[in-house]
Coordinates of C-alpha atoms and ligand atoms in Angstrom, one line a residue:
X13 CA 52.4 -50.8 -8.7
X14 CA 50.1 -51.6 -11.5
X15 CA 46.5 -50.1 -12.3
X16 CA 43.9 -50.7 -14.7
X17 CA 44.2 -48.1 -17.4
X18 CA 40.6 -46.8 -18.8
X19 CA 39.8 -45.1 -22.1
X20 CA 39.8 -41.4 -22.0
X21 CA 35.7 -40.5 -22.1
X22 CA 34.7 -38.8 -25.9
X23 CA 33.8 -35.4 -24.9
X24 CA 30.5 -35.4 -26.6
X25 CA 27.3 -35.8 -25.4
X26 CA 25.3 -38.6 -26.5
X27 CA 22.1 -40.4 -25.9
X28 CA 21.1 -44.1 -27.0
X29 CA 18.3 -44.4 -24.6
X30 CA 15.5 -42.1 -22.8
X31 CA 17.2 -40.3 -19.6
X32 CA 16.7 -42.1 -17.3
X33 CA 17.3 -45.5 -19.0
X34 CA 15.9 -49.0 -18.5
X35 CA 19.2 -49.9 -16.6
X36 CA 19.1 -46.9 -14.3
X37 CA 15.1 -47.4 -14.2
X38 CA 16.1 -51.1 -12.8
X39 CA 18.7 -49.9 -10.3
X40 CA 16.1 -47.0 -9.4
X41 CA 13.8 -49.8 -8.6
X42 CA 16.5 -51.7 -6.1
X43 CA 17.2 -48.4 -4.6
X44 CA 13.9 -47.9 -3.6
X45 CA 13.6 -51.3 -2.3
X46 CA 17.1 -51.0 -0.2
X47 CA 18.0 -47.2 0.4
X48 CA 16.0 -44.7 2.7
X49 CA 13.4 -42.4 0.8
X50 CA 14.6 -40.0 3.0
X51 CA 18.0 -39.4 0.6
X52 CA 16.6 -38.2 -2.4
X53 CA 17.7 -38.2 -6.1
X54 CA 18.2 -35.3 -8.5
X55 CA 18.7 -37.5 -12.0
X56 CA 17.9 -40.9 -11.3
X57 CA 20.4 -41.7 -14.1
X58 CA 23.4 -43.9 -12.4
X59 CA 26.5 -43.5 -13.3
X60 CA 29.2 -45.9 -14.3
X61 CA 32.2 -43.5 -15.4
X62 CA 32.7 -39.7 -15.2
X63 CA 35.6 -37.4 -16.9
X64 CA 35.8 -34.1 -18.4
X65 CA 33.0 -32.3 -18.6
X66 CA 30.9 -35.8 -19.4
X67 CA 28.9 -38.6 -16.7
X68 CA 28.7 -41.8 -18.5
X69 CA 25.5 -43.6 -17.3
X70 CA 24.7 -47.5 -16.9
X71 CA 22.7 -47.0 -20.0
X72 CA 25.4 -45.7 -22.1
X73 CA 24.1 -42.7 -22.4
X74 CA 26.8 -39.3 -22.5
X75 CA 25.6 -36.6 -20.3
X76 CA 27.2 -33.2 -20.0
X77 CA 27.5 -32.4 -16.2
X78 CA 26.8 -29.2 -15.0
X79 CA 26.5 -29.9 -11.5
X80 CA 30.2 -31.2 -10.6
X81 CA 28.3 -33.4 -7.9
X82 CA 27.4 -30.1 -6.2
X83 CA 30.7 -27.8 -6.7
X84 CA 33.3 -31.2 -5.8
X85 CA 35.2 -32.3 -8.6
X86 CA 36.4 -29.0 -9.7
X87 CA 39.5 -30.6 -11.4
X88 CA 37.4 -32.9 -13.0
X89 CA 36.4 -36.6 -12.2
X90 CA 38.8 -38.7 -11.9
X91 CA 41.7 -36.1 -12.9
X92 CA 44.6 -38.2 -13.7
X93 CA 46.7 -36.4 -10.5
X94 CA 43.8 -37.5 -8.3
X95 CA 43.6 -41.0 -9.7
X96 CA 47.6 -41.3 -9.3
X97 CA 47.3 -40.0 -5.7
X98 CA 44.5 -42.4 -4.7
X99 CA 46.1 -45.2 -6.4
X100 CA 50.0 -45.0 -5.0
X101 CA 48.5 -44.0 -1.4
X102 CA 46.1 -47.3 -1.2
X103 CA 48.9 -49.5 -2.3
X104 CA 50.9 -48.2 0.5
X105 CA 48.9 -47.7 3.3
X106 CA 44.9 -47.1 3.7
X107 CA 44.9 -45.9 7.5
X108 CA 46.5 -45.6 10.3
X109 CA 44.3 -42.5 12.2
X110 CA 46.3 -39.9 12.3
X111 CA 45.8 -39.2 16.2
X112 CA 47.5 -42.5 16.8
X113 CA 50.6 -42.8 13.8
X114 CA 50.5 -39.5 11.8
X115 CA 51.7 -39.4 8.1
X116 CA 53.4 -37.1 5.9
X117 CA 50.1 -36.2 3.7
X118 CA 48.1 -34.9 6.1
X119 CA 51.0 -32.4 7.5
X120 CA 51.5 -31.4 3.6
X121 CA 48.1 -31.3 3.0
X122 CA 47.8 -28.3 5.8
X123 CA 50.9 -27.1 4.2
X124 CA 49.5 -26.4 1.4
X125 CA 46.3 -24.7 3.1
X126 CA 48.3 -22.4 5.5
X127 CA 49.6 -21.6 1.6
X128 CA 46.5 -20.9 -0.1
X129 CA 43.8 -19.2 1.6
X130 CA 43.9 -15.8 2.7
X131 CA 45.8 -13.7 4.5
X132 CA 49.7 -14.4 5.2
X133 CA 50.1 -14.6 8.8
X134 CA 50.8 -17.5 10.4
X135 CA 47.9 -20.6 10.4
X136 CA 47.3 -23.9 11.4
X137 CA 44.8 -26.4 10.0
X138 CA 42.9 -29.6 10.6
X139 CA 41.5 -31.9 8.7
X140 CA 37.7 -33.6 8.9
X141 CA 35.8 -36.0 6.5
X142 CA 32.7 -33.6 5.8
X143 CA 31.6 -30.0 5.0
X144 CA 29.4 -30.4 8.6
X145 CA 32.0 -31.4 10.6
X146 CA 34.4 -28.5 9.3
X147 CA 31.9 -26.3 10.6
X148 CA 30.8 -27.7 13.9
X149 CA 34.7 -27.9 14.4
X150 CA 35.7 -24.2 13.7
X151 CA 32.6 -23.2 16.2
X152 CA 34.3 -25.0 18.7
X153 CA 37.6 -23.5 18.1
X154 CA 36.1 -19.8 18.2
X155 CA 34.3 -21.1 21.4
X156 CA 37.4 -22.3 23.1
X157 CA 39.2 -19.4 21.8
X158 CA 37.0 -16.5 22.9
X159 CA 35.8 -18.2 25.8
X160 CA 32.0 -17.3 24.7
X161 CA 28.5 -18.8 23.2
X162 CA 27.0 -17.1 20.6
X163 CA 27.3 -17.7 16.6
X164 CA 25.8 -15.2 14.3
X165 CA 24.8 -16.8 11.2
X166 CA 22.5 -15.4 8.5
X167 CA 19.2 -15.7 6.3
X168 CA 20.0 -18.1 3.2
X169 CA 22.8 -19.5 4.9
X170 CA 23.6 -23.3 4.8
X171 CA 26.1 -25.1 6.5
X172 CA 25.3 -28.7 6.9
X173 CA 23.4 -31.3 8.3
X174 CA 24.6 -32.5 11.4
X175 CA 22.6 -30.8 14.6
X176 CA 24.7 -27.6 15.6
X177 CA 24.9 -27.1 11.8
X178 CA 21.1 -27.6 11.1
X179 CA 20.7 -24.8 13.8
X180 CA 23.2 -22.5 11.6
X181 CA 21.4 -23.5 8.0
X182 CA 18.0 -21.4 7.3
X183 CA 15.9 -23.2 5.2
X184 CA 13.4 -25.5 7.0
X185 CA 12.5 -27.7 4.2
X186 CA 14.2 -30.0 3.5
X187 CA 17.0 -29.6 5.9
X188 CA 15.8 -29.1 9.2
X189 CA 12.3 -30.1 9.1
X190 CA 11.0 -32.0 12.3
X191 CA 14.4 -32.6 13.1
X192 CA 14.6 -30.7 16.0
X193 CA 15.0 -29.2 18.9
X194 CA 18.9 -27.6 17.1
X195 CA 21.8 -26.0 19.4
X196 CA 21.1 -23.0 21.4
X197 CA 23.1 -19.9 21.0
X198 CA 22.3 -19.5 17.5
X199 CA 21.2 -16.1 15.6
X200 CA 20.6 -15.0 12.8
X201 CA 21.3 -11.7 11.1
X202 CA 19.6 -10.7 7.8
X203 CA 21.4 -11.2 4.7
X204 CA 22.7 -8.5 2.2
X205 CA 20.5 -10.1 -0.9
X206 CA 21.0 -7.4 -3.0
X207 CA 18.0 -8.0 -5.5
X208 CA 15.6 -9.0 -2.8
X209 CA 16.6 -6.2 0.1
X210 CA 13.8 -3.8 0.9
X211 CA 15.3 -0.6 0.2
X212 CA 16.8 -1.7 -3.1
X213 CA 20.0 -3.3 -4.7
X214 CA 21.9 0.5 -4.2
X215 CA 21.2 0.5 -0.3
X216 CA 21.8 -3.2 0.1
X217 CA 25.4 -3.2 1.6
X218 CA 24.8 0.1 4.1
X219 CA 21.6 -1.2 5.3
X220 CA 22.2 -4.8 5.7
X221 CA 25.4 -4.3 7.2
X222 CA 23.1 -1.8 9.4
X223 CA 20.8 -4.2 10.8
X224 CA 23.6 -6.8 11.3
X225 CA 25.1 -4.7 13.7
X226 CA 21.4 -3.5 15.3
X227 CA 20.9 -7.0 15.5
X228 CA 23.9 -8.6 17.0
X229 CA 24.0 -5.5 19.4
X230 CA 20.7 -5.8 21.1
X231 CA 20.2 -9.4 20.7
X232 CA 23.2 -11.4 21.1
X233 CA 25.8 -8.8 22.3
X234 CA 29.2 -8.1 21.0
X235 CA 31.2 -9.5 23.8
X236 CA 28.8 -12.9 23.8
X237 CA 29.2 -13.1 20.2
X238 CA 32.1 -16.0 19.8
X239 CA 31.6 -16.3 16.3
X240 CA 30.2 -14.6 13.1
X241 CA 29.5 -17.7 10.1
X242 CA 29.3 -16.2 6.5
X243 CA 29.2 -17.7 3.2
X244 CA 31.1 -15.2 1.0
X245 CA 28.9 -16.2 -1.5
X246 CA 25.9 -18.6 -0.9
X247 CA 25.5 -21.5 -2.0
X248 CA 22.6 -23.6 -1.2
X249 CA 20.9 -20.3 -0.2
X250 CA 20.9 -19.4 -3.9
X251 CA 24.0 -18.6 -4.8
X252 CA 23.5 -14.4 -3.0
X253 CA 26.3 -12.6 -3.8
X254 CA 26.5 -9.3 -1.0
X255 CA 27.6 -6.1 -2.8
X256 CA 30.9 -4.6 -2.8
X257 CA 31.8 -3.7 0.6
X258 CA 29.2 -5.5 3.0
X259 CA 32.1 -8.8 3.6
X260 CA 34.7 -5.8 4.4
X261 CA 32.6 -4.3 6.7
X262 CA 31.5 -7.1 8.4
X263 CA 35.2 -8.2 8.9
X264 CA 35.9 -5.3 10.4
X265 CA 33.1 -5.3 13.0
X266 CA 33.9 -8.8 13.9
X267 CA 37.7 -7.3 14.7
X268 CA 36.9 -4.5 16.4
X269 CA 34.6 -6.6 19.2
X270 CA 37.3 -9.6 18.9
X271 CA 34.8 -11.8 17.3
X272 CA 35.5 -14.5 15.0
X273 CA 34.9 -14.3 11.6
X274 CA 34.7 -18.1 10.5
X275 CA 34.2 -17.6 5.8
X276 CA 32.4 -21.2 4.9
X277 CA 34.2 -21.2 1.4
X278 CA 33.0 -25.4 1.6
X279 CA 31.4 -24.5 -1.8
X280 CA 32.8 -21.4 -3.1
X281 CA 36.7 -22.6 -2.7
X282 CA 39.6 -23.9 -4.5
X283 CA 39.5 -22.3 -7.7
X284 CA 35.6 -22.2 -8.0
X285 CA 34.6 -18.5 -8.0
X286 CA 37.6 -17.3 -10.3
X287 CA 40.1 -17.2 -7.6
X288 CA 41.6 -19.6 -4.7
X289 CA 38.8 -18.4 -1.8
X290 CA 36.2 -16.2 -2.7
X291 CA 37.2 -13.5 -0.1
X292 CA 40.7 -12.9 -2.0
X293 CA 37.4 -11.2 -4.5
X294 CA 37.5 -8.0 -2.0
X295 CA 40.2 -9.0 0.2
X296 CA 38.7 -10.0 3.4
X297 CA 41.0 -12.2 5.5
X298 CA 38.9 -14.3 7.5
X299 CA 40.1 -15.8 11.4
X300 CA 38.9 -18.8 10.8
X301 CA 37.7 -20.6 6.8
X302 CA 36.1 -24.1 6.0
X303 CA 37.0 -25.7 3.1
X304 CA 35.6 -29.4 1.8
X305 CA 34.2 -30.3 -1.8
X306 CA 36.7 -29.1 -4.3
X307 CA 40.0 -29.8 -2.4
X308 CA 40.0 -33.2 -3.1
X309 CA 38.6 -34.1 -6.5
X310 CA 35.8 -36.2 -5.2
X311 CA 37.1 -37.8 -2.2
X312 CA 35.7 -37.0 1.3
X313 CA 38.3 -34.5 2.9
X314 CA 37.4 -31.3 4.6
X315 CA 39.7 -28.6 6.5
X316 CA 39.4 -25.6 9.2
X317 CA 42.0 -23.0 8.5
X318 CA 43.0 -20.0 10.6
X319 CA 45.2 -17.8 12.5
X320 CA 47.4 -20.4 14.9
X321 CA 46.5 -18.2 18.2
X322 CA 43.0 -19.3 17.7
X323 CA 43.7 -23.0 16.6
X324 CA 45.6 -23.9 19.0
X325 CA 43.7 -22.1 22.1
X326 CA 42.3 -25.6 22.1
X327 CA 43.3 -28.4 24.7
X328 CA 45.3 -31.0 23.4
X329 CA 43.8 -33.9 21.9
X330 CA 40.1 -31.4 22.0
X331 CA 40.1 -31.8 17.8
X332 CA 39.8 -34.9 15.9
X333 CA 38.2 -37.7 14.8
X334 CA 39.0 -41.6 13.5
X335 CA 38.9 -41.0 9.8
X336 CA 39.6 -36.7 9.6
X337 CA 42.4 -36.4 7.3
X338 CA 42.7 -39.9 6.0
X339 CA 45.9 -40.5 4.1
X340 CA 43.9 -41.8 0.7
X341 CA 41.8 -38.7 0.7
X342 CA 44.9 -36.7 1.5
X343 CA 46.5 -37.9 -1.6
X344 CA 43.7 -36.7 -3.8
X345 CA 43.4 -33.4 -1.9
X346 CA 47.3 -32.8 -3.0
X347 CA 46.3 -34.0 -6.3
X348 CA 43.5 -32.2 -6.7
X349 CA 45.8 -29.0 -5.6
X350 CA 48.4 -29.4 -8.2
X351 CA 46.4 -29.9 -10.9
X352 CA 44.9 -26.8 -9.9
X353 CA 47.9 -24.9 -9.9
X354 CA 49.1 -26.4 -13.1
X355 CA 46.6 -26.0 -15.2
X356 CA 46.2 -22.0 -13.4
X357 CA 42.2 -22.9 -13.0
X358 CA 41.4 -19.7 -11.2
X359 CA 41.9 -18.5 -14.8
X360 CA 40.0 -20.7 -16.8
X361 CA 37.3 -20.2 -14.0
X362 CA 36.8 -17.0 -15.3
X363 CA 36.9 -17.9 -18.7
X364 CA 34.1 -20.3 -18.0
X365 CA 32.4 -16.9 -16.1
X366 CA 32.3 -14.9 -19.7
X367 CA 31.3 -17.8 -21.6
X368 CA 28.5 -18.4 -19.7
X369 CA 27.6 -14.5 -19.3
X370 CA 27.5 -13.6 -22.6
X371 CA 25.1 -16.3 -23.2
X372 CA 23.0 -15.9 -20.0
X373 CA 23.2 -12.0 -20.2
X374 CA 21.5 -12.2 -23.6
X375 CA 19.0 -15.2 -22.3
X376 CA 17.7 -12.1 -19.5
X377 CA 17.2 -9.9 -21.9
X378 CA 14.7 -11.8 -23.8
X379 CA 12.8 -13.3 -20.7
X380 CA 11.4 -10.4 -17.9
X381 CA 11.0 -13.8 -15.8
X382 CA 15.1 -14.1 -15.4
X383 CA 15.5 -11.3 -12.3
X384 CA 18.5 -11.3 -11.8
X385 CA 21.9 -12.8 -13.1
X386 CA 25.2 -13.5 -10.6
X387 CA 27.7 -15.0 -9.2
X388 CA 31.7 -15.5 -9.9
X389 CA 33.4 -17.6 -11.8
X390 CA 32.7 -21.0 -12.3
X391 CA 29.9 -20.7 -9.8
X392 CA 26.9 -18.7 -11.9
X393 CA 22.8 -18.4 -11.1
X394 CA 19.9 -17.2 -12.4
X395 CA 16.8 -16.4 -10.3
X396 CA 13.3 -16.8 -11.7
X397 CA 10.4 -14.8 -10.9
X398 CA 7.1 -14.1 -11.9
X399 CA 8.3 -11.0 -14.4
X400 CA 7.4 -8.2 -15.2
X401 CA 9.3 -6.2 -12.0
X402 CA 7.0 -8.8 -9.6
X403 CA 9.7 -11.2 -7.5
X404 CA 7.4 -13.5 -6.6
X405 CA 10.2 -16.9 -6.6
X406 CA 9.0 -18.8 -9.7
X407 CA 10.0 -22.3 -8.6
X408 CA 7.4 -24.2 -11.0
X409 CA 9.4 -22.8 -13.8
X410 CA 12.6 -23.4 -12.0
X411 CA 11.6 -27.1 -11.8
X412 CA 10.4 -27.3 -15.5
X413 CA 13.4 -26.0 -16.8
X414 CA 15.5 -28.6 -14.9
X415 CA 13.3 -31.2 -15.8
X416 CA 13.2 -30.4 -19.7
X417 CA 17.2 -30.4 -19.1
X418 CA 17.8 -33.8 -17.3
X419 CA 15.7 -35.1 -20.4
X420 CA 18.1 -34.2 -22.2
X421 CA 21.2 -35.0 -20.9
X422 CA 22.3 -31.9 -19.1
X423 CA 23.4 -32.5 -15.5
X424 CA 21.4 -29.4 -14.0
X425 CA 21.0 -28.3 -10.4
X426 CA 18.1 -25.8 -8.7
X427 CA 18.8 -24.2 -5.1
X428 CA 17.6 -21.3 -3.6
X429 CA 15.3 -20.6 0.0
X430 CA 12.7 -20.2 -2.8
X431 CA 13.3 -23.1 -4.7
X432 CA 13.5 -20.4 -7.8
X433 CA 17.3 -20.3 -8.8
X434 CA 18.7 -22.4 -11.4
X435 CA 22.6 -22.6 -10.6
X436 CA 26.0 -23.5 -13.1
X437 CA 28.8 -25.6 -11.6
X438 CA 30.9 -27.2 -14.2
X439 CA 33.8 -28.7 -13.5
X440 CA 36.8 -27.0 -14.7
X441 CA 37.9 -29.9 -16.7
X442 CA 34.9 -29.4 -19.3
X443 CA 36.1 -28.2 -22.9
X444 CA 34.3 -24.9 -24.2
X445 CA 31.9 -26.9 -27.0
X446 CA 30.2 -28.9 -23.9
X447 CA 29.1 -25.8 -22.0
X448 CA 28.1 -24.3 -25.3
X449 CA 26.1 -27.6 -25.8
X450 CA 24.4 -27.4 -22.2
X451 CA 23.4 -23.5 -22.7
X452 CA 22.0 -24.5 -26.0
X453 CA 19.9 -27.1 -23.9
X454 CA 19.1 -24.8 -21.0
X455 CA 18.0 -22.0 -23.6
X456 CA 16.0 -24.3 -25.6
X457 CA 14.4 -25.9 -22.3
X458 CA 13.6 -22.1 -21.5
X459 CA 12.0 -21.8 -24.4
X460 CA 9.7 -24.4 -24.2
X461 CA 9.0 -24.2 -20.2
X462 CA 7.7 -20.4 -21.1
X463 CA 6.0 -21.1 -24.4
X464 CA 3.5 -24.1 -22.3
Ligands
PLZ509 N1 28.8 -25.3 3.9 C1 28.7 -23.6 2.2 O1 27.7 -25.7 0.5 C2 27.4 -28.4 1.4 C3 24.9 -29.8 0.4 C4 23.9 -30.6 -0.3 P1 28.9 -31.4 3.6 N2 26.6 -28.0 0.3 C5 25.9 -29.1 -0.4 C6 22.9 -31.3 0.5 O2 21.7 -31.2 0.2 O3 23.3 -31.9 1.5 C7 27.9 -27.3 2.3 C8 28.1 -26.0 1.8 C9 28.5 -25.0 2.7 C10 28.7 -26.6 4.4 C11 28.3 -27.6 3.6 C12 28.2 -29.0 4.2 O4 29.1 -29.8 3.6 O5 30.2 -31.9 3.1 O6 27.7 -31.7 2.8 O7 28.7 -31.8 5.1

């Protein structure tokens, strides 16, 4: 077997044209021309190679990604284990389905997932091509398990696009708007936001985790409740991370009412937040867990995961799907896993986490406007506000910042229900002098988007 070796991508950024260039400016053009407005663009600069901590664009231009095309190529892109994977696998064979001839790499890839998330009793996976379909499949393995209808979801929450996972997102715009009418037996609890909760950050966890029971006893009920659907830390929601205590208790309550407590770790798992799942954090061992995004270095491979009474309550043959588990995207997913257990990036997760702490620590003590500081890991926000004690969600400035950023060269993304949170997800691969390079950038475009 024979592939094209490439030059390994100079770590350094670099620009020889204005971001976006006339080359992505031209292809920018021909997408407008050919591909739906409706699937919108961050950084219209298109990309021709990607490694490290660096996207190459058409124009030539070096740009230091913090973004990891939304919390995916956690190993990097194109990490050589991935590339090796990918490669060897479409030589030999590119599909067969696996509901019709099955194939070693998907059994291995569940394997490896009954391994590494939580809890050590005995699991059962399988496998889907999207985020979405993870979730809409784990809701109908809670429903077939506990024979009812309800899922609790909560405010902030985001689980995908596809209809019965529109209903389970929050955010209208731009996810569910006029896309309606979504799945019944849907509810939603409120979240434990910790700087936004009424009563204060101290009462956050006793009082949120309050009204989550208030509310799914009087208006779902606990033995109509099949499942509850939490993000252990949000993502798309803006990156909320619940006090100490609040995931515990909630796990509890779902197993004392023999609900199912399905953890969306789509965004915060494999290595992300500083450790495998982001419930190892306090311990909580979910029923049921999503994963997608980082498990296979870039290609599209996502899995369900959870305790084998509840995966297979289902009928034979009631799971699957042409293309779930398909044995290219397999190959990267085991890939993808190595590497991660190789190079121990759980640790140097966290070492990303202080590096960008110290800095961002110091940034919020200079600007009232920062609010609030979190997350874990490899997975880090900042909220803007108006300042001075007023949370009003600061979104212009939000936008600004990115803006000044993209300009230059810094691969930034926003998220939030607010549109106010400016979020760090770098893939793991980056070296320590590009995500000093891209704070330098994001303090300097701070400077200037509070100075105008
Ligand atoms: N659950 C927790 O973060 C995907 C979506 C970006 P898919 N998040 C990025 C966008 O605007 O579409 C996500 C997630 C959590 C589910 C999903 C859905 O995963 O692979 O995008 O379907």
């Amino acid at each position: 077997m024979t592939s094209t070796p490439t030059s390994p991508i100079d770590q350094q950024r670099k620009l020889v044209t204005a971001v976006p260039g006339p080359r992505s400016q031209e292809l920018h053009a021909r997408k407008a021309a050919a591909v739906s407005s409706g699937v919108g663009v961050g950084l219209p600069a298109y990309v021709e190679r990607a490694g490290g901590g660096i996207l190459v664009d058409v124009d030539g231009n070096h740009l230091i990604d913090f973004g990891s095309g939304i919390a995916v190529t956690t190993v990097g892109n194109s990490a050589p284990a991935v590339v090796a994977g990918v490669q060897e696998q479409a030589a030999d064979f590119t599909h067969t389905c696996f509901m019709v001839t099955p194939y070693e790499e998907y059994v291995a890839v569940c394997e490896q997932l009954a391994d590494l998330t939580p809890g050590d009793h005995e699991k059962r996976s399988a496998l889907f091509n999207s985020g979405a379909e993870a979730v809409e499949n784990a809701v109908k393995v809670a429903r077939t398990f506990t024979g009812r209808d309800a899922v609790v979801a909560f405010e902030h929450g985001y689980h995908g696009r596809t209809n019965l996972t529109m209903g389970l997102t929050a955010k209208s715009m731009p996810y569910k708007h006029g896309f309606g009418p979504f799945a019944p037996e849907i509810y939603r609890a409120p979240m434990a936001y910790p700087l936004r909760w009424p009563g204060g950050a101290d009462r956050c966890a006793d009082e949120a985790f309050r009204a989550f029971v208030d509310m799914v006893h009087t208006q779902v009920g606990e033995t109509n409740t099949a499942a509850v659907i939490i993000e252990p830390i949000q993502g798309e929601g803006g990156f909320v991370v619940p006090p100490p205590g609040w995931l515990s208790k909630v796990a509890d309550f779902c197993t004392e009412h023999g609900i199912v407590l399905i953890a969306d770790e789509i965004q915060t798992g494999f290595c992300r937040t500083g450790d495998w799942f982001a419930c190892d954090h306090e311990g909580v061992v979910p029923d049921l867990i999503t994963t997608a995004k980082g498990i296979a270095g870039g290609l599209p491979l996502a899995g369900v995961t959870g305790r084998a009474e509840m995966m297979d309550s289902v009928h034979a043959s009631g799971l699957g799907g042409t293309y779930g588990g398909n044995p290219v995207a397999c190959a990267a997913a085991l890939g993808a896993i190595r590497t991660m257990r190789e190079q121990d990036l759980c640790a140097r997760a966290k070492e990303v986490e202080s590096i960008f702490l110290s800095r961002l620590d110091q940034l919020r003590a200079k600007y009232d406007v920062i609010a609030d500081v979190r997350g874990r890991g490899a997975m880090l926000a900042v909220e803007l506000t108006a300042g001075a004690g007023d949370l009003t969600p600061n979104a212009a400035l939000t936008g600004a910042v990115n803006k000044l950023c993209h300009e230059q060269g810094l691969v930034t993304l926003t998220c939030g229900t607010f549109g106010n949170v400016f979020r760090f997800l770098p893939p793991l691969s980056s070296p320590d002098h590009l995500l000093e390079e891209g704070l330098d950038i994001f303090e300097d475009a701070f400077a200037r988007a509070t100075a105008s």
